[in-house]
Short mmCIF file of C-alpha atoms in Angstrom, two decimals:
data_model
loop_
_atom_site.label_atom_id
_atom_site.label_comp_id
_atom_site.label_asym_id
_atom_site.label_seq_id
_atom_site.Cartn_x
_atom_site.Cartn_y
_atom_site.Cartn_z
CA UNK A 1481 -14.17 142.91 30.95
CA UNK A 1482 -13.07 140.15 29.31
CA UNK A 1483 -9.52 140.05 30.44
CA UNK A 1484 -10.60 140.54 34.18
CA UNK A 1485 -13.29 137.18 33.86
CA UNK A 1486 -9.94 135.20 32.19
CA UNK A 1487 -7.45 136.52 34.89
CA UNK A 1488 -9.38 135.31 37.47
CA UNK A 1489 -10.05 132.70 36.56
CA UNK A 1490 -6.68 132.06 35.93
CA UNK A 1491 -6.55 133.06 39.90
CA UNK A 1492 -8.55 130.24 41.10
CA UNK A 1493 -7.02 127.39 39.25
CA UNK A 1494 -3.43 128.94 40.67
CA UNK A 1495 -5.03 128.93 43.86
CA UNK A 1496 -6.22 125.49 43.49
CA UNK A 1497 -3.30 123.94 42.68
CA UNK A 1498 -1.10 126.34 45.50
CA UNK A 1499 -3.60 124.51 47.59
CA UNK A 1500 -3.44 120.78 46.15
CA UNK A 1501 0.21 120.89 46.21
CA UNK A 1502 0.29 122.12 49.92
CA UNK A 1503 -2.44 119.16 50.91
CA UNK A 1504 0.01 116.65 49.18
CA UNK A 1505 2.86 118.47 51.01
CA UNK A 1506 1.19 118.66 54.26
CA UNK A 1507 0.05 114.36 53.49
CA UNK A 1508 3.77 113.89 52.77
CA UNK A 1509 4.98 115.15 56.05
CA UNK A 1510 2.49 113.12 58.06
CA UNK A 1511 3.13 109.93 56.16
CA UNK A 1512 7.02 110.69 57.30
CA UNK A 1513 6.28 111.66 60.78
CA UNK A 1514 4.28 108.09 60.71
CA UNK A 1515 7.34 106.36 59.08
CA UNK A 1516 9.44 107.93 62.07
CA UNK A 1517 7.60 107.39 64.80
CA UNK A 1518 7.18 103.27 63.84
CA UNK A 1519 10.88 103.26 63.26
CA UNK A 1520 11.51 104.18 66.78
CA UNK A 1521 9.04 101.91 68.28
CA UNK A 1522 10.89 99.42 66.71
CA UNK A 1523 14.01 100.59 67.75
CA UNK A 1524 12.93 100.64 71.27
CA UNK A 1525 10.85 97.15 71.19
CA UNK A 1526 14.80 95.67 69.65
CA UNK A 1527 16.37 97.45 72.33
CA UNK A 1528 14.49 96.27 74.82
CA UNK A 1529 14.55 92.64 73.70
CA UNK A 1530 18.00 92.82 73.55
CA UNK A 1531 18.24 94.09 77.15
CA UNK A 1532 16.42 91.22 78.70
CA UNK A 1533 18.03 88.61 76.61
CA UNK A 1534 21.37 89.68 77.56
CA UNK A 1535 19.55 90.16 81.84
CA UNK A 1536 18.17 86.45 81.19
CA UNK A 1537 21.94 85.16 79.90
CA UNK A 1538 24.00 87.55 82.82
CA UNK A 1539 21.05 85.77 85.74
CA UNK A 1540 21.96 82.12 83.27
CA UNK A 1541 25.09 83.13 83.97
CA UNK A 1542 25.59 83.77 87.63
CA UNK A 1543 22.93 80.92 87.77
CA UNK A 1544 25.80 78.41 86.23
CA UNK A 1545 28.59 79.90 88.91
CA UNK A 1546 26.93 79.27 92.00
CA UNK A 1547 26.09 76.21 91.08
CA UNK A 1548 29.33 75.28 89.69
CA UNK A 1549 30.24 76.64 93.60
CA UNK A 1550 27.91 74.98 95.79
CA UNK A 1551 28.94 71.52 93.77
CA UNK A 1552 32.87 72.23 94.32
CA UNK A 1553 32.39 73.04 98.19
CA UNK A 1554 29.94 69.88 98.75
CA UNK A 1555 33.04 67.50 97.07
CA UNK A 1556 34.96 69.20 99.30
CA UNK A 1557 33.11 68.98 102.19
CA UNK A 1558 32.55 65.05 101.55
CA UNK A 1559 36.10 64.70 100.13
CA UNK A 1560 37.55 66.14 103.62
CA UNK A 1561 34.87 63.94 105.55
CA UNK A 1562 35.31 60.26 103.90
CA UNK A 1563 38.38 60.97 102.06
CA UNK A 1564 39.13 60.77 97.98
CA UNK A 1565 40.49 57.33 97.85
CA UNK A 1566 38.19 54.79 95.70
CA UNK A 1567 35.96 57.70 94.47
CA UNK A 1568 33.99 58.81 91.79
CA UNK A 1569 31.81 60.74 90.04
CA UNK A 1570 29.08 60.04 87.86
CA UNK A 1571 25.41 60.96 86.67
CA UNK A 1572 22.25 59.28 87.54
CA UNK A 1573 21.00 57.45 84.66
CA UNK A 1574 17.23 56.93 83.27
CA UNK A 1575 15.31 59.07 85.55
CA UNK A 1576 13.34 60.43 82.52
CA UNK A 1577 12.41 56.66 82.38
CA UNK A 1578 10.88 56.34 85.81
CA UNK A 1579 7.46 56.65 87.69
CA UNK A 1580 5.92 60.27 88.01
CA UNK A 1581 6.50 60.08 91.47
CA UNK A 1582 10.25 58.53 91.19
CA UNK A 1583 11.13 61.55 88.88
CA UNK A 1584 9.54 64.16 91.52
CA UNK A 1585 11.55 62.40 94.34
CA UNK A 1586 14.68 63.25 92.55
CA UNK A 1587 13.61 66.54 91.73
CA UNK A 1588 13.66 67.13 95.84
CA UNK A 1589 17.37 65.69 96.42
CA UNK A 1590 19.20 67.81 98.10
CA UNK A 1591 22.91 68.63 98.30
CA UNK A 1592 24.82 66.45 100.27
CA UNK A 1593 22.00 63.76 100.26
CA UNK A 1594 22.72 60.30 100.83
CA UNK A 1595 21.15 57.80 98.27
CA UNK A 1596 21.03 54.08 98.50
CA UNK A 1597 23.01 51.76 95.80
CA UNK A 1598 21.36 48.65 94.88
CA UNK A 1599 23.17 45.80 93.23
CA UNK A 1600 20.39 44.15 90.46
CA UNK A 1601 21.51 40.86 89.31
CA UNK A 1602 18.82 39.75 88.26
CA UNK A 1603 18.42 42.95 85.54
CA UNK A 1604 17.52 41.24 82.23
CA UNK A 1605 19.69 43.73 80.10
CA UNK A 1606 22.92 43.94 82.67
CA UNK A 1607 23.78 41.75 85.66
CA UNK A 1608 25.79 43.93 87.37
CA UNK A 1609 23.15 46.77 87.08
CA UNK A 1610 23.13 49.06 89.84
CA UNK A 1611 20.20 50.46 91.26
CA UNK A 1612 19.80 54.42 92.90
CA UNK A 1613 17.31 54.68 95.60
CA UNK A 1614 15.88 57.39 97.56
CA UNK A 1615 13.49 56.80 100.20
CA UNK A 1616 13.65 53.19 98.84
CA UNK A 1617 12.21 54.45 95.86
CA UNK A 1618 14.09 53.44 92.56
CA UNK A 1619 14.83 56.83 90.92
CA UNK A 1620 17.43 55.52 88.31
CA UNK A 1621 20.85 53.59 88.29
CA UNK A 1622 24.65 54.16 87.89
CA UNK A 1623 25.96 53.98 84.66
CA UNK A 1624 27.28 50.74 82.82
CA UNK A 1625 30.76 51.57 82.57
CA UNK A 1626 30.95 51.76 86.17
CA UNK A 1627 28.28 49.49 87.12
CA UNK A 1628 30.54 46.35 87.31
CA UNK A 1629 33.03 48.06 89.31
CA UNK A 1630 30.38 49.36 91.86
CA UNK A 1631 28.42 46.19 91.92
CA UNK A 1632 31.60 44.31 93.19
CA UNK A 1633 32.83 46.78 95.52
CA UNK A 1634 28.96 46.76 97.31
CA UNK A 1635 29.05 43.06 97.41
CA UNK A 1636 32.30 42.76 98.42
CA UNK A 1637 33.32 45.73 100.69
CA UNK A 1638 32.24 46.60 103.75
CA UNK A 1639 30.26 50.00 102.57
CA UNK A 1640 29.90 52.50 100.78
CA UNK A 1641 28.51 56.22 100.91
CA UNK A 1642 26.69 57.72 97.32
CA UNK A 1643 26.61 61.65 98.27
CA UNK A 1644 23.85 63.77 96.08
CA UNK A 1645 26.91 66.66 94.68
CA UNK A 1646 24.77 68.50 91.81
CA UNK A 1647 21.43 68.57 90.34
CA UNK A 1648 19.73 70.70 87.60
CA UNK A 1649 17.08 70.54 84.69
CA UNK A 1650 18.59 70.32 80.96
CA UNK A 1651 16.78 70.32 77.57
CA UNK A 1652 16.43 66.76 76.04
CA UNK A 1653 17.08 66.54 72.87
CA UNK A 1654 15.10 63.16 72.59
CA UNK A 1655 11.85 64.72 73.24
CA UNK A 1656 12.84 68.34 73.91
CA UNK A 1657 11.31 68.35 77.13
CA UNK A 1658 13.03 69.28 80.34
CA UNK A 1659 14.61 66.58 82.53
CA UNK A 1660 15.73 66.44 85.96
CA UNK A 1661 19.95 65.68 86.03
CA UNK A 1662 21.23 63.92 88.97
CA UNK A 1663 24.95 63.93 89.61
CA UNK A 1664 26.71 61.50 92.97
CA UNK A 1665 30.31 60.84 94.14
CA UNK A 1666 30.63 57.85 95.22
CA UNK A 1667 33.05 56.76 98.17
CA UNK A 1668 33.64 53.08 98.42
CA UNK A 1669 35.63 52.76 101.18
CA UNK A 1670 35.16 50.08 104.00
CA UNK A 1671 32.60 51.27 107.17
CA UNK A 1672 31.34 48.93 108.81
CA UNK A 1673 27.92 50.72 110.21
CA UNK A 1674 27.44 51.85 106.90
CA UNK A 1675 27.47 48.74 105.17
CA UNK A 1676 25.32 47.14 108.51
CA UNK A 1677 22.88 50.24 107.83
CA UNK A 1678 22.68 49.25 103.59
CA UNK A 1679 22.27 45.42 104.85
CA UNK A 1680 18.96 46.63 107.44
CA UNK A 1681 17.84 48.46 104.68
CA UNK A 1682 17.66 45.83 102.30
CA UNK A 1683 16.25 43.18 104.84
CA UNK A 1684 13.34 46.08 105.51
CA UNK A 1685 12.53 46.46 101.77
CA UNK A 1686 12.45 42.79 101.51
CA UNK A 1687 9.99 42.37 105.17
CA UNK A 1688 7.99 45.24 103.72
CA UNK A 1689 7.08 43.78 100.54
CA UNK A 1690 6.12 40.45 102.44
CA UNK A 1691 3.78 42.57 104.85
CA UNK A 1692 6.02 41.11 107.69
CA UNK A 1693 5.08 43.36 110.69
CA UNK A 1694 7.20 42.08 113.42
CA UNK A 1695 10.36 41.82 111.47
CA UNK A 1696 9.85 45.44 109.84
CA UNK A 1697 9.49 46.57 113.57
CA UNK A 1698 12.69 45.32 114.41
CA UNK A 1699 14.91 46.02 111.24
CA UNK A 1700 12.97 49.67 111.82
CA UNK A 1701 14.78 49.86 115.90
CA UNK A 1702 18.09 48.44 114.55
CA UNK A 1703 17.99 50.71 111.72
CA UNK A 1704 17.55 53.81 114.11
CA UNK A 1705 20.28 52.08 116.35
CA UNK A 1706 22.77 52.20 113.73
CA UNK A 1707 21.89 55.48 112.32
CA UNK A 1708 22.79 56.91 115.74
CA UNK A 1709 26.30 55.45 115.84
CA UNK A 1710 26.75 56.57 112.94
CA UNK A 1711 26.51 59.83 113.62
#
C-alpha cells in the first residue's frame, strides 16, 4: 500500500507541474500574440503617416506648379499688354508691419490687380520711400534698392502701371508666424491717362482727408472719366 500512496502522489505533483508549465506556455503565447498585434498597429499607424505626409507634399507640390503657372501667364499677359521695356519685379515690403485691416486688404489682391505707388518724401528713414496702396490703403512699400529708381520715374514720367503677379503665405522666421507675400511688376512706361488717373487719385486722398465735399465730388467724376478712356 505504501508504494501505491507514494506513486500517486508522485502523479499529482507530475500533473501539477504538466499543468504549470502548460499555463506558462499558454501565458507565453498570449504575451507574443500581444507583442504582434502592437507591432502591426504600429506598422500601420507609420504607414499611414507616411502616406499622408508624402499626399500633403504631392498636393504642396502641385500647389507650388500652378502657382508658379498662373504667375508666368499673368507676366505674360501684362508683358504682351504694356510691353517689357522699363520693368521689374519685386516683393512688397513690410506688410507684416501694417494695420490688421491693411494686412487683410492684401490678403484679397488678386492676380492682375492694379496697386497704387506712392512717392514718400517726407519718410523719416528714406526720402525716396515708395509707398503701395490698395484701395488707398497703405499695405506696404517697394523695396530700397529700387525705391530711388521708382520714386524718380513716378515724379518724372508720365505713368506708370504696378500689376499684382503672385501672392502666397510663407513661414516667418522672425516670429514663426505666417505672413501674407506680395509680389508686383512694375511697368514704367509713359501713359498719359494713367499718370492723369495717379494725379486724381492723389488730389482725392488729399480732399478726403480735409473733409472737402465738393472737390472729392469732382476729382470722384473725373476719376470715373478717365477710368473709362482708359479702358
Amino acid at each position: 500500500m505504501g508504494w501505491i500512496f507514494i506513486v500517486a502522489i508522485l502523479f499529482v505533483i507530475l500533473l501539477y507541474f504538466i499543468r504549470r508549465h502548460g499555463k506558462e506556455d499558454d501565458t507565453e503565447e498570449i504575451a507574443q500574440i500581444r507583442r504582434d498585434i502592437r507591432r502591426h498597429n504600429l506598422d500601420r499607424r507609420e504607414k499611414e503617416e507616411e502616406t499622408k505626409r508624402l499626399e500633403k507634399q504631392a498636393e504642396s507640390e502641385n500647389l507650388a506648379k500652378e502657382r508658379l503657372l498662373l504667375r508666368e501667364s499673368t507676366i505674360k499677359k501684362y508683358d504682351d499688354l504694356y510691353g517689357t521695356e522699363n520693368s521689374i519685379t519685386c516683393m512688397v515690403q513690410g506688410i507684416f508691419g501694417r494695420s490688421k485691416d491693411a494686412q487683410a486688404r492684401a490678403g484679397t489682391l488678386k492676380l492682375g490687380e492694379e496697386v497704387t505707388l506712392r512717392p514718400e518724401p517726407n519718410n523719416s528713414y528714406d526720402p525716396y520711400a515708395v509707398k503701395v496702396l490698395s484701395n488707398r490703403m497703405h499695405i506696404g512699400y517697394i523695396p530700397k534698392k529700387i525705391a530711388e529708381t521708382v520714386a524718380e520715374c513716378i515724379n518724372s514720367g508720365p505713368g506708370y502701371y504696378a500689376i499684382v503677379i503672385h501672392k502666397e503665405y510663407v513661414l516667418s522666421t522672425y516670429n514663426w508666424e505666417y505672413e501674407r507675400e506680395v509680389e508686383l511688376k512694375l511697368y514704367l512706361k509713359p501713359d498719359p491717362i494713367v499718370k492723369k488717373i495717379q494725379d486724381c487719385e492723389k488730389e482725392l486722398d488729399i480732399a478726403t482727408q480735409n473733409g472737402d465735399m465738393e472737390t472729392m465730388t469732382k476729382l470722384k467724376k473725373l476719376l470715373i472719366k478717365l477710368q473709362e478712356k482708359k479702358k
